[in-house]
Short mmCIF file of C-alpha atoms in Angstrom, two decimals:
data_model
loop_
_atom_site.label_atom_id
_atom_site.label_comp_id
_atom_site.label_asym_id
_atom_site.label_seq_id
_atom_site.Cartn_x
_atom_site.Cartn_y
_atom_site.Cartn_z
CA UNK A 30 35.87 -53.90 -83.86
CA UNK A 31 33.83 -52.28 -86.50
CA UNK A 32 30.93 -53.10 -85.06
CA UNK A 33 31.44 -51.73 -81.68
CA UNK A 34 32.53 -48.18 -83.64
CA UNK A 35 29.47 -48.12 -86.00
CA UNK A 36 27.75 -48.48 -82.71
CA UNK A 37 29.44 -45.90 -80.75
CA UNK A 38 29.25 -43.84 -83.82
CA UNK A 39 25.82 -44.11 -84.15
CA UNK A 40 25.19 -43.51 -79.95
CA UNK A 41 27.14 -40.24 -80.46
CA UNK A 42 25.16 -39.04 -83.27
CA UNK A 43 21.71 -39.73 -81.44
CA UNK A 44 22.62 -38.24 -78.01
CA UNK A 45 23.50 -34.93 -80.03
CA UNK A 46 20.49 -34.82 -81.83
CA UNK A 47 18.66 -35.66 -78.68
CA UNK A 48 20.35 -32.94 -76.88
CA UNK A 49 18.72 -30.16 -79.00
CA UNK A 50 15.65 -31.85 -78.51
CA UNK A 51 13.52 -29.97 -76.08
CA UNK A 52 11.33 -32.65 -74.82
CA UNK A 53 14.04 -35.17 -74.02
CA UNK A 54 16.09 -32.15 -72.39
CA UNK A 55 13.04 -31.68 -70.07
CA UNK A 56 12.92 -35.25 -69.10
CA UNK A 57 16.20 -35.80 -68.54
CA UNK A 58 16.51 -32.44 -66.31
CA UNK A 59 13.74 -33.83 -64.39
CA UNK A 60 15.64 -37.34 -63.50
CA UNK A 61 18.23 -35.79 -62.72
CA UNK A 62 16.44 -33.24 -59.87
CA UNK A 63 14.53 -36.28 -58.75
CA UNK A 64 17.45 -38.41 -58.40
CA UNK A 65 19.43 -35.83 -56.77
CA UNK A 66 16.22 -34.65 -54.59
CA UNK A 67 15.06 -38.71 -53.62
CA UNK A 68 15.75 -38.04 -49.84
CA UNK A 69 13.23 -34.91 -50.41
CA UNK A 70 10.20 -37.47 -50.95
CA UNK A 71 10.37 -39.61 -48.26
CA UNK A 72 10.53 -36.87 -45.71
CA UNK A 73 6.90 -35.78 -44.81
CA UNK A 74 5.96 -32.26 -43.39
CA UNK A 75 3.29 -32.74 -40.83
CA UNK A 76 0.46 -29.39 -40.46
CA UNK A 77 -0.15 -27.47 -38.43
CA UNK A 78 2.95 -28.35 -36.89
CA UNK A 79 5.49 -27.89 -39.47
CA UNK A 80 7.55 -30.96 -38.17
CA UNK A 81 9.68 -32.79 -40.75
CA UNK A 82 10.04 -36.70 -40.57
CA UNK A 83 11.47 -38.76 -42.63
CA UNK A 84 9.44 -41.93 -43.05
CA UNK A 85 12.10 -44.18 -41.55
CA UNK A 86 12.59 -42.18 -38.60
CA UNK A 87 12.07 -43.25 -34.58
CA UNK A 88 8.94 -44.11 -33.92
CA UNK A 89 9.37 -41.67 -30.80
CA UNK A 90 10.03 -38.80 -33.32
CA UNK A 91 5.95 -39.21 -34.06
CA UNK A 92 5.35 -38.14 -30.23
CA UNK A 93 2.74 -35.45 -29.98
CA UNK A 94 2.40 -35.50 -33.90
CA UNK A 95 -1.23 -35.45 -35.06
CA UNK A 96 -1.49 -36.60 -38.64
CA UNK A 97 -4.51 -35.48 -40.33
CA UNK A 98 -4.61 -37.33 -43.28
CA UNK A 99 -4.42 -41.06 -44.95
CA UNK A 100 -1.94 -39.79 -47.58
CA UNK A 101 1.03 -37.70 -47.40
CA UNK A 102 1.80 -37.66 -50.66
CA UNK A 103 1.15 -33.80 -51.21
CA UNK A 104 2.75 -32.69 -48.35
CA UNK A 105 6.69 -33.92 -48.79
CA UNK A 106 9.46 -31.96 -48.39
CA UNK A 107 10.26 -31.98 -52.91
CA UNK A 108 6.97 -30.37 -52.97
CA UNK A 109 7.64 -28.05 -50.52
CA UNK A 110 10.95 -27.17 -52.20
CA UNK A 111 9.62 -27.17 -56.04
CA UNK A 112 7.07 -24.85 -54.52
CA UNK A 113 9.65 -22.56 -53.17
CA UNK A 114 11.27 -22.53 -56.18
CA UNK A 115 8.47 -21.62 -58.36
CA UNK A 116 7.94 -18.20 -56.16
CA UNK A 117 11.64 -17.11 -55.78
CA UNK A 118 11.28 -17.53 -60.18
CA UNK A 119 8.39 -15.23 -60.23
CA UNK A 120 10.44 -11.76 -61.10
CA UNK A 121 12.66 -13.93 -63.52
CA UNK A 122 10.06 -14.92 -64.90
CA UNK A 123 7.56 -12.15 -65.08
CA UNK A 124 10.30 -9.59 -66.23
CA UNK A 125 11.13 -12.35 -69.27
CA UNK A 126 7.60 -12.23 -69.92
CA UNK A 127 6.92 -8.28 -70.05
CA UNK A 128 10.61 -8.25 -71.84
CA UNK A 129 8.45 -10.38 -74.92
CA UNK A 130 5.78 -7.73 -75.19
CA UNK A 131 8.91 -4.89 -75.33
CA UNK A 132 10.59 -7.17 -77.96
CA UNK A 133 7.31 -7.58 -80.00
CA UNK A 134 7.50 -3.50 -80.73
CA UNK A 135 10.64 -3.93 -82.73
CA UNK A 136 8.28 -5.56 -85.45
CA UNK A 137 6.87 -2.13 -85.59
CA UNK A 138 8.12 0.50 -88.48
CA UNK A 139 9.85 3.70 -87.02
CA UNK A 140 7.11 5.90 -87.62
CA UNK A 141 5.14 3.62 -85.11
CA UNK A 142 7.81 3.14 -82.74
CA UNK A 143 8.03 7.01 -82.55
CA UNK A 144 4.38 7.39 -81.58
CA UNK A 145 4.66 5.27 -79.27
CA UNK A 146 7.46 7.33 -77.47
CA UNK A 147 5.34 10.02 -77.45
CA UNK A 148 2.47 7.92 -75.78
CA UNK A 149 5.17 6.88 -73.50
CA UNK A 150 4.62 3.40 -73.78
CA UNK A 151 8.21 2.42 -73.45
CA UNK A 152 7.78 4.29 -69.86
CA UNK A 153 4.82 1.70 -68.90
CA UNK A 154 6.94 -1.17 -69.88
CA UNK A 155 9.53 0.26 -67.53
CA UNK A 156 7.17 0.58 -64.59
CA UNK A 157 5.98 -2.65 -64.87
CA UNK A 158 9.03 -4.42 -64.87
CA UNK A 159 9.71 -2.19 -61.31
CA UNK A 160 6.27 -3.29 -60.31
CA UNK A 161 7.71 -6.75 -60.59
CA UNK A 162 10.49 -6.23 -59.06
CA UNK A 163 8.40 -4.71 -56.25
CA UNK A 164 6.54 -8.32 -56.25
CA UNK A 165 9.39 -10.10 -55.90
CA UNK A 166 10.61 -8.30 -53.23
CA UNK A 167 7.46 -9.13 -51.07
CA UNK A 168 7.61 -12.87 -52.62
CA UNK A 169 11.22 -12.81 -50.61
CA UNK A 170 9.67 -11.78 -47.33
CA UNK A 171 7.35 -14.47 -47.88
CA UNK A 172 9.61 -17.20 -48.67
CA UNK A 173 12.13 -15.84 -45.58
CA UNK A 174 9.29 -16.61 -43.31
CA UNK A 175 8.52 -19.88 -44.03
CA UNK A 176 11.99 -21.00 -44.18
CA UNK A 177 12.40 -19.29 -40.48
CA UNK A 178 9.50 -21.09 -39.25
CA UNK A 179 11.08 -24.45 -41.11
CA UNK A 180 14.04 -24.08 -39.28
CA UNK A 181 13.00 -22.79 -36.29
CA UNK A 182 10.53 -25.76 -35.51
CA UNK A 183 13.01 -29.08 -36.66
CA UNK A 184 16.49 -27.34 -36.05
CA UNK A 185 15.71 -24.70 -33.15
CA UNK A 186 13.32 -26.08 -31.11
CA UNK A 187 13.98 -30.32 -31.20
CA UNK A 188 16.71 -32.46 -30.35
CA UNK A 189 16.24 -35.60 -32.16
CA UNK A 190 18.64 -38.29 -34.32
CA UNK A 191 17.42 -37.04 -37.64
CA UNK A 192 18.67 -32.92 -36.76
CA UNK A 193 21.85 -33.52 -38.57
CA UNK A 194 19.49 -35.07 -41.88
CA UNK A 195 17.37 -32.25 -41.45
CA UNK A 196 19.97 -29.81 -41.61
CA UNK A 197 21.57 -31.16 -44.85
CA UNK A 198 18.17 -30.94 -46.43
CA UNK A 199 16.65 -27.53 -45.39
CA UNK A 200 20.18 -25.74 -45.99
CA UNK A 201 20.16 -27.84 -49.66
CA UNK A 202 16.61 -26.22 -50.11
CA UNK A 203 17.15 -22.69 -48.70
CA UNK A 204 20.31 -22.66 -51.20
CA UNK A 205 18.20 -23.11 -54.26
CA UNK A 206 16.01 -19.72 -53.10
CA UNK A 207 19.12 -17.52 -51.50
CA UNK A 208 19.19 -18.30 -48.07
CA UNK A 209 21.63 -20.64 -46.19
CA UNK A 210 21.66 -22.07 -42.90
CA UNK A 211 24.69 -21.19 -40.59
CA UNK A 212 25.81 -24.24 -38.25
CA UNK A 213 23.81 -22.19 -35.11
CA UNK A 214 21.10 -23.08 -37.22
CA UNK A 215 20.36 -19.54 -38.21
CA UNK A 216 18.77 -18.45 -41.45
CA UNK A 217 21.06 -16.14 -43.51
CA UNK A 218 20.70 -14.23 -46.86
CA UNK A 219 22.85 -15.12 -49.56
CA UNK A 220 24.11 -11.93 -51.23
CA UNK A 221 24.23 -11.48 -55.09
CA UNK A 222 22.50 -14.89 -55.33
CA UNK A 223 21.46 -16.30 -58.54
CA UNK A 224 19.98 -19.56 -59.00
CA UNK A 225 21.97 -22.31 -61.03
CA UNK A 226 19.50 -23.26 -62.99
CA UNK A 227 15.46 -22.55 -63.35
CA UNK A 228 12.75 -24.97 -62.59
CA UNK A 229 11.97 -27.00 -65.08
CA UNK A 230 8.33 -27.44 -64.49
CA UNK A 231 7.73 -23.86 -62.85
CA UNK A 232 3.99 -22.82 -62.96
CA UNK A 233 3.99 -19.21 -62.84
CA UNK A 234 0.01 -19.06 -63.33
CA UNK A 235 -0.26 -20.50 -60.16
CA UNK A 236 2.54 -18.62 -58.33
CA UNK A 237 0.46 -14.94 -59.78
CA UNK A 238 -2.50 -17.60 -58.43
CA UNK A 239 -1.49 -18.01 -55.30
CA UNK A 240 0.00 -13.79 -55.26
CA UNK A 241 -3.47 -12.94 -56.09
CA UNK A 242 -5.26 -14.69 -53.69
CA UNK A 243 -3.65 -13.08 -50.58
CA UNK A 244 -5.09 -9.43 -52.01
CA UNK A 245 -8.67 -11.19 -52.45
CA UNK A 246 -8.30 -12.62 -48.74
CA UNK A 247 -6.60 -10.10 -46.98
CA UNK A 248 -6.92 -6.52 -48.45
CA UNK A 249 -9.26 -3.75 -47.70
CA UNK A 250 -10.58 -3.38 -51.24
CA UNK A 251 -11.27 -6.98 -51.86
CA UNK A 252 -13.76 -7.13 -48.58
CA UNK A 253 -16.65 -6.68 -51.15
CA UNK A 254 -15.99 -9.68 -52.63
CA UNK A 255 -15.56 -11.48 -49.05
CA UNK A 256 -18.60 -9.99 -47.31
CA UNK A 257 -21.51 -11.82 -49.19
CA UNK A 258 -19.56 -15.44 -48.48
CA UNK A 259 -18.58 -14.41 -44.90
CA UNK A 260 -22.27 -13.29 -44.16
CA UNK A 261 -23.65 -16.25 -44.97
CA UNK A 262 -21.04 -18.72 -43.54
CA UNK A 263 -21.01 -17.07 -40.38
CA UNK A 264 -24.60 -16.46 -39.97
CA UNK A 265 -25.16 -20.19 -40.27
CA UNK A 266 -22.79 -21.01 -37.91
CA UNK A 267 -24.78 -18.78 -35.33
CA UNK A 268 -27.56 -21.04 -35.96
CA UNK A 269 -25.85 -24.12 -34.69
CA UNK A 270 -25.04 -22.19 -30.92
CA UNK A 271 -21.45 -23.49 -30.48
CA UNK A 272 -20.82 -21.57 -27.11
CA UNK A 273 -23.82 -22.84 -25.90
CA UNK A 274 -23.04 -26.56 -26.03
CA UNK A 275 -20.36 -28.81 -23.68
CA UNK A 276 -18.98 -31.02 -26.22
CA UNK A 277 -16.37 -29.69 -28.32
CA UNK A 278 -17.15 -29.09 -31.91
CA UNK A 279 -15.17 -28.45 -35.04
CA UNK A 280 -15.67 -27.07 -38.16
CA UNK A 281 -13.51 -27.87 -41.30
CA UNK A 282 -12.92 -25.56 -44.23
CA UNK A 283 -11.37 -27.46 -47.52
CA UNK A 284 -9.98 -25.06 -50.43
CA UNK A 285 -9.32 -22.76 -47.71
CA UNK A 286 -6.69 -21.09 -49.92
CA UNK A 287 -4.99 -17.80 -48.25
CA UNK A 288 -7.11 -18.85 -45.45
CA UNK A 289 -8.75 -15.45 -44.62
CA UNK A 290 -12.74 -17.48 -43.95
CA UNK A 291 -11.37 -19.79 -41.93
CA UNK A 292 -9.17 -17.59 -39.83
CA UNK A 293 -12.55 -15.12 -39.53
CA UNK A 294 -14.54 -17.79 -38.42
CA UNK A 295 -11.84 -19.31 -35.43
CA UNK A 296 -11.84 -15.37 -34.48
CA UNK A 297 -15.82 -15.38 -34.26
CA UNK A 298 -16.42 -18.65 -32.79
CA UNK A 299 -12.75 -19.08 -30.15
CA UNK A 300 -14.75 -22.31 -28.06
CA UNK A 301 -15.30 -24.48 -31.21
CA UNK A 302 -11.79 -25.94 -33.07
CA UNK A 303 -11.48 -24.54 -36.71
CA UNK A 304 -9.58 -26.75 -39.42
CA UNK A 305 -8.43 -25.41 -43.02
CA UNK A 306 -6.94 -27.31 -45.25
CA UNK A 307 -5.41 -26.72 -48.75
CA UNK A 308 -4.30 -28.60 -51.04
CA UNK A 309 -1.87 -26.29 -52.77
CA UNK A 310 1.46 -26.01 -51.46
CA UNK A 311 1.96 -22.55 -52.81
CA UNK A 312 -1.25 -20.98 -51.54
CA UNK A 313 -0.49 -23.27 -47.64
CA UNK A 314 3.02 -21.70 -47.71
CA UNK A 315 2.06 -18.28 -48.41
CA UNK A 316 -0.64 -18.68 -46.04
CA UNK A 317 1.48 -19.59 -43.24
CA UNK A 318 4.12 -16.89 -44.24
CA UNK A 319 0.96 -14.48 -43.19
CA UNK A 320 1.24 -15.54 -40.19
CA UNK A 321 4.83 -15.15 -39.41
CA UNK A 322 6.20 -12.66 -41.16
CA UNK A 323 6.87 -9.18 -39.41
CA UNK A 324 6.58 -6.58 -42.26
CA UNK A 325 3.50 -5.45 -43.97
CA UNK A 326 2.98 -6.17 -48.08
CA UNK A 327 2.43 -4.38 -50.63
CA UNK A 328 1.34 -6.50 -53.90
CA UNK A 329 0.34 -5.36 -57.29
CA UNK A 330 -1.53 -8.21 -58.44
CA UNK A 331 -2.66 -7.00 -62.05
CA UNK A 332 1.29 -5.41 -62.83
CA UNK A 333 1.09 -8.09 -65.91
CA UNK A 334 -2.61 -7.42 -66.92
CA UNK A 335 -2.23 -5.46 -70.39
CA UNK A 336 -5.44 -6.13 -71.75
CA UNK A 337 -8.85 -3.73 -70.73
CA UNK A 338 -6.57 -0.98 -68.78
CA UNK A 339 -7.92 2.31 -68.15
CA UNK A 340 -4.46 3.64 -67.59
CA UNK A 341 -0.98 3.05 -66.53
CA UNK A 342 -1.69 3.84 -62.84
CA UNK A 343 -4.90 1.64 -62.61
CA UNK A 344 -2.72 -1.45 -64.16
CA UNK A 345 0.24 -0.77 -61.55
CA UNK A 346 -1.78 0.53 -58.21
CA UNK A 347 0.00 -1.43 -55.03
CA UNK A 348 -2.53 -3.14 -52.69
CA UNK A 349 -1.51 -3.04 -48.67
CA UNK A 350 -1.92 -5.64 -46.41
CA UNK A 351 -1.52 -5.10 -42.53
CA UNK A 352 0.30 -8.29 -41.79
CA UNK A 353 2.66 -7.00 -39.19
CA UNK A 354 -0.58 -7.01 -36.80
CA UNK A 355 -2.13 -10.32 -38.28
CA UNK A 356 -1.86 -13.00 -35.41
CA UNK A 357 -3.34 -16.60 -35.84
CA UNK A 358 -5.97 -17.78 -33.77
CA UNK A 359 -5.38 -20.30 -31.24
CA UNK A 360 -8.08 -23.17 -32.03
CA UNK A 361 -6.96 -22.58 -35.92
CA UNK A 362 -4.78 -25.42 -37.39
CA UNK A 363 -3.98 -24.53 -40.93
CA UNK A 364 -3.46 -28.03 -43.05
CA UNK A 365 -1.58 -29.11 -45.70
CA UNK A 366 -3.26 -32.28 -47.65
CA UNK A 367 -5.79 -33.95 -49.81
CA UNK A 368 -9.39 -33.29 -48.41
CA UNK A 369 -10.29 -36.35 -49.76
CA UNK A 370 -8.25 -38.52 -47.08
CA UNK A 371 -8.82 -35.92 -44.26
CA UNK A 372 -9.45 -37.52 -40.72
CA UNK A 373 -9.99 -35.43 -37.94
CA UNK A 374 -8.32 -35.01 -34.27
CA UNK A 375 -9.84 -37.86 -32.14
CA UNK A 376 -8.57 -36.32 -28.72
CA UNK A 377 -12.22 -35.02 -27.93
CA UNK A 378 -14.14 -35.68 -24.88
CA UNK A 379 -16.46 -39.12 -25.17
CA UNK A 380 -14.44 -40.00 -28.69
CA UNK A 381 -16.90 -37.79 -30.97
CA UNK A 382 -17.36 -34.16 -31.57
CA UNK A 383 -21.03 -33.09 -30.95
CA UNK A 384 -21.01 -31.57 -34.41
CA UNK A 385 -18.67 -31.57 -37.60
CA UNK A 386 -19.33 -28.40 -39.54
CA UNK A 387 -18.16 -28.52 -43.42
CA UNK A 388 -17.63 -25.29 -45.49
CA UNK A 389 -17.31 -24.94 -48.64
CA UNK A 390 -16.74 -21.80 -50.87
CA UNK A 391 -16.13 -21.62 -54.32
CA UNK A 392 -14.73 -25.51 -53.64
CA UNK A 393 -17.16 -28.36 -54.85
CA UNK A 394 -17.14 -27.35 -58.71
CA UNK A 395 -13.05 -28.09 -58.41
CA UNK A 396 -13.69 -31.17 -58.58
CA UNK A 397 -12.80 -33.95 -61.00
CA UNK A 398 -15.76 -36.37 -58.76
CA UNK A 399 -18.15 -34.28 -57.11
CA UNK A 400 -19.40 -37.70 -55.53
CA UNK A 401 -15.64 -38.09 -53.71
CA UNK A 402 -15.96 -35.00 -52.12
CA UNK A 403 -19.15 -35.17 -50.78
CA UNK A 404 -18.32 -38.82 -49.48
CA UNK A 405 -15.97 -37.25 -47.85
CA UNK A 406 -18.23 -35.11 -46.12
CA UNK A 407 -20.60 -37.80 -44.97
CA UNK A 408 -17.51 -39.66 -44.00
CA UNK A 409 -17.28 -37.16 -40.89
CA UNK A 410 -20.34 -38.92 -39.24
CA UNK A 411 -18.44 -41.32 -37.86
CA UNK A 412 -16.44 -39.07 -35.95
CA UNK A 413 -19.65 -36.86 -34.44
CA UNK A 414 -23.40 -36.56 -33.64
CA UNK A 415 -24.37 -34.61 -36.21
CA UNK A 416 -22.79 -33.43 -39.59
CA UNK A 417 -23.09 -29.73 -41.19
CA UNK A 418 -22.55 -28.67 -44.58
CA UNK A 419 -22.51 -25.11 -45.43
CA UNK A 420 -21.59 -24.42 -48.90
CA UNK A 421 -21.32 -20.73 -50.79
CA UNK A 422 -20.42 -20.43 -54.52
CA UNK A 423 -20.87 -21.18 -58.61
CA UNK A 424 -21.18 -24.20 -60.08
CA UNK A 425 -18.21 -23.73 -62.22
CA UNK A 426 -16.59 -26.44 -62.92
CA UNK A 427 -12.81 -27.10 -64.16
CA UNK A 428 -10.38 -28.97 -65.17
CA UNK A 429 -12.02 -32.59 -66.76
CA UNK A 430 -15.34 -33.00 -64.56
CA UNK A 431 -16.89 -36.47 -64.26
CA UNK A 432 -19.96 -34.80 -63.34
CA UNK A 433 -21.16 -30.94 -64.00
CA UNK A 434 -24.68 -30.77 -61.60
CA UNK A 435 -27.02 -28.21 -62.13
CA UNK A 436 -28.76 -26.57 -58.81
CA UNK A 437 -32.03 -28.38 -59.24
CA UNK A 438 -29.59 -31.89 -59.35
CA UNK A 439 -27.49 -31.08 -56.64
CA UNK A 440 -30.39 -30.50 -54.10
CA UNK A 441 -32.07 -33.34 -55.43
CA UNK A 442 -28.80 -35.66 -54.56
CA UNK A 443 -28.66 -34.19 -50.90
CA UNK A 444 -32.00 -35.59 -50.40
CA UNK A 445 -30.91 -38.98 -52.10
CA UNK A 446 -28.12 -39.05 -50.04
CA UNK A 447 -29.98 -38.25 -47.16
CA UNK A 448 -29.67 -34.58 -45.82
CA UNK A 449 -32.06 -32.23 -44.76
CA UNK A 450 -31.94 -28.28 -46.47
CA UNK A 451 -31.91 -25.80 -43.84
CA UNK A 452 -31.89 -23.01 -46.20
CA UNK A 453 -30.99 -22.76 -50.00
CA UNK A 454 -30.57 -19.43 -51.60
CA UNK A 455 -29.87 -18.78 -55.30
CA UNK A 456 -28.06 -15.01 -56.43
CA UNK A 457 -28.38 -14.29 -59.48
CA UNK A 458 -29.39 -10.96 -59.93
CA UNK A 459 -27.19 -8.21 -61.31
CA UNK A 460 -26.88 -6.52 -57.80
CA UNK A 461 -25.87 -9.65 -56.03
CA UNK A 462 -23.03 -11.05 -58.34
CA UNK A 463 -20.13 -11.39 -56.62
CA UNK A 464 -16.38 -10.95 -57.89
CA UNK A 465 -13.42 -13.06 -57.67
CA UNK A 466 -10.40 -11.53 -57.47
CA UNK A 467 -12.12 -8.99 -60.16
CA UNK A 468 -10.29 -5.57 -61.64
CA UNK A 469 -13.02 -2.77 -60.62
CA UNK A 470 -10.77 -0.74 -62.76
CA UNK A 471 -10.81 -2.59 -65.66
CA UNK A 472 -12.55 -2.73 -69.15
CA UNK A 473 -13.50 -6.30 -68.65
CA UNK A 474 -14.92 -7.59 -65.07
CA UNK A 475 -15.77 -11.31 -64.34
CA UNK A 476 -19.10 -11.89 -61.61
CA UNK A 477 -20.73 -15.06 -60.53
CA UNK A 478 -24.13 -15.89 -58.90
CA UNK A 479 -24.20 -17.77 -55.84
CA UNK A 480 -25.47 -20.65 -54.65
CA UNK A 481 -25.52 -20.87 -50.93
CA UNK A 482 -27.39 -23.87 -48.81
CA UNK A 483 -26.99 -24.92 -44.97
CA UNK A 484 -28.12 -28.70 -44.62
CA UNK A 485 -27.63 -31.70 -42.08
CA UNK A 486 -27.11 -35.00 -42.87
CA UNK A 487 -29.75 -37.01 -41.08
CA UNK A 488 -28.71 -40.46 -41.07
CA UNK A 489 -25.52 -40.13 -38.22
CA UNK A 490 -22.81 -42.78 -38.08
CA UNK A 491 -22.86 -45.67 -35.62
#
């Protein structure tokens, strides 16, 4: 009997300790949402489609269901709902954040704090924080029009066994971001909401990421970082006389992000089938919410950018995007998935495309195995007469590289490999640098030379 209460005893005493312990509160938070979202990863979302199956479903449920890719893994309904999450946190978040840099000034003596009044600094802190709320408030439309198209497509539009498990989940995720599902299967605002608890593993970088990245695609002043990429691409793609040619061709766009190339290049060329695919489930679902949503945006994507302003007004400016009037092409499928196990449609005339266009901006140097990626590439052979690969952008490489090639080593692999340089061209003077998602009204402004090349792989697949 003592035994058992020196034991209990000394279970009590470790689960308290363990409770203040950040790191074990973390992990256990994280079994529990996994255990209580299981269903949630065995229920795949299928692009462009937006159907929902769950992996034990009827196989007649798969009828008329392309599926693009070897793996599913990225594209389950958890992620889709962590990634909803992580933007409905983004005005929590951001306003804890800018509430840190008010907090800091009480370290300040009086004197200081004073001059600062008079500076009105205290008054930029408070527009901010309503420059995040204005964020937000956009982030909402975006979220409401994914969820619409969600339910519209499995609830609205199919009659199948699995509508009643469908239900249960979409109404369990549209609950964690406000919304709920009535039994007519209409999406409804939930007023006053407030979520129960934050995501544990919420990546606001890549939720202001993702935020960004629809400015860069799809705003007027961001078109002079667009134009030197689109020229190119597109001027390539003339070369190759698509609307000239019977057999159907296709061109394929990984890293397409907010999708703004890939959409401009199904616009340009209507006859040939255009392909994106991302493999971040916040930039796919904020790229389809383009798409559907009927009000225009207005984003302030450097609100939180404190550092190099030229004044209050420069940090805060809004940025409008026309998205009321943006329509998706028809021979544009926007993806969700791992380029690396893409495989493409095979319903085309004789079983092969005539040609399989690749391109690539600012994409290979993402990379952890540049050799994977273009594997995948030549992979497309098999599927066509002829493989393209247009690429535009820096070598910059990220996050743990296997491989970091220079531009002499790169074009001296193609020819290893086996493909044939139509043109290479190599920017690197002042006047050609081109931004990314730079601040032209900033102390501090990033460029990047550009290499651009256009080759064909010679040696086709059998």
């Amino acid at each position: 009997m003592i035994d058992i209460l020196v034991i209990l005893t000394c279970l009590f005493i470790v689960m308290s300790v363990l409770r203040r312990y950040s790191p074990f509160q973390k992990w256990m938070a994280q079994r529990i949402d996994n255990a209580l979202h299981k269903s949630q990863l065995t229920t795949i979302l299928y692009s462009p489609s937006l159907r929902l199956i769950p992996k034990n479903a009827n196989p007649n449920d798969m009828n008329n269901i392309e599926n693009f890719f070897i793996s599913n893994n990225t594209s389950n309904l958890k992620s889709i709902s962590e990634s909803l999450r992580q933007l409905k946190e983004y005005s929590i978040k951001a306003h804890n954040a800018n509430g840190t840099i008010f907090k800091r000034t009480r370290e300040l003596s009086n004197d200081m704090i004073n001059q600062l009044r008079e500076l009105q600094y205290f008054s930029k802190i408070t527009k901010i924080n309503e420059s995040i709320q204005s964020n937000g408030q956009m982030i909402d439309l975006l979220i409401e029009s994914f969820l619409n198209d969600l339910v519209n497509v499995n609830l609205n539009s199919l009659n199948n066994d699995n509508k009643k498990f469908l239900y249960e989940q979409l109404n369990d995720i549209c609950k964690n971001v406000g919304y709920a599902i009535t039994p007519e299967y209409q999406l409804t605002k939930i007023l006053n909401f407030e979520p129960d608890s934050l995501y544990i593993n919420s990546d606001q970088y890549r939720v202001v990421e993702a935020v960004s990245h629809i400015c860069r695609d799809w705003s007027q002043p961001f078109q002079n970082e667009r134009t030197p990429i689109e020229e190119f691409v597109l001027n390539q793609l003339e070369t190759l006389n698509f609307n000239n040619q019977v057999e159907r061709n296709l061109v394929v766009m990984p890293g397409a992000g907010l999708g703004r190339l890939s959409h401009n290049i199904a616009t340009k060329f209507p006859s040939v089938k255009v392909q994106s695919i991302e493999w971040s489930t916040l930039m796919y679902i904020c790229n389809m919410a383009i798409y559907s949503t009927s009000h225009d945006l207005e984003i302030r994507p450097f609100a939180m950018h404190y550092s190099g302003q030229l004044s209050t007004s420069d940090q805060i400016r809004p940025y409008e995007i026309q998205t009321s009037s943006i329509t998706k092409p028809n021979n544009l499928d926007v993806l969700l998935g791992d380029f690396r196990t893409y495989v493409p449609s095979t319903g085309v005339q004789n079983g092969k495309y005539e040609t399989i266009t690749v391109v690539t901006p600012f994409f290979i140097d993402t990379a952890e195995n540049l050799f994977e990626y273009i594997e995948t590439i030549e992979s497309l052979r098999y599927h066509c007469k002829t493989v393209q690969w247009i690429n535009v952008g820096p070598l910059k490489y990220g996050t743990r590289p296997l491989v970091q090639l220079n531009v002499e080593e790169l074009e001296k692999l193609r020819k290893i490999r086996g493909w044939v340089d139509i043109s290479q061209l190599v920017s690197t003077d002042y006047e050609e640098l081109n931004g990314y998602l730079t601040d032209t009204k900033s102390l501090y402004q990033g460029y990047y030379g550009l290499l651009k090349f256009h080759s064909k792989l010679t040696n086709p697949g059998m």
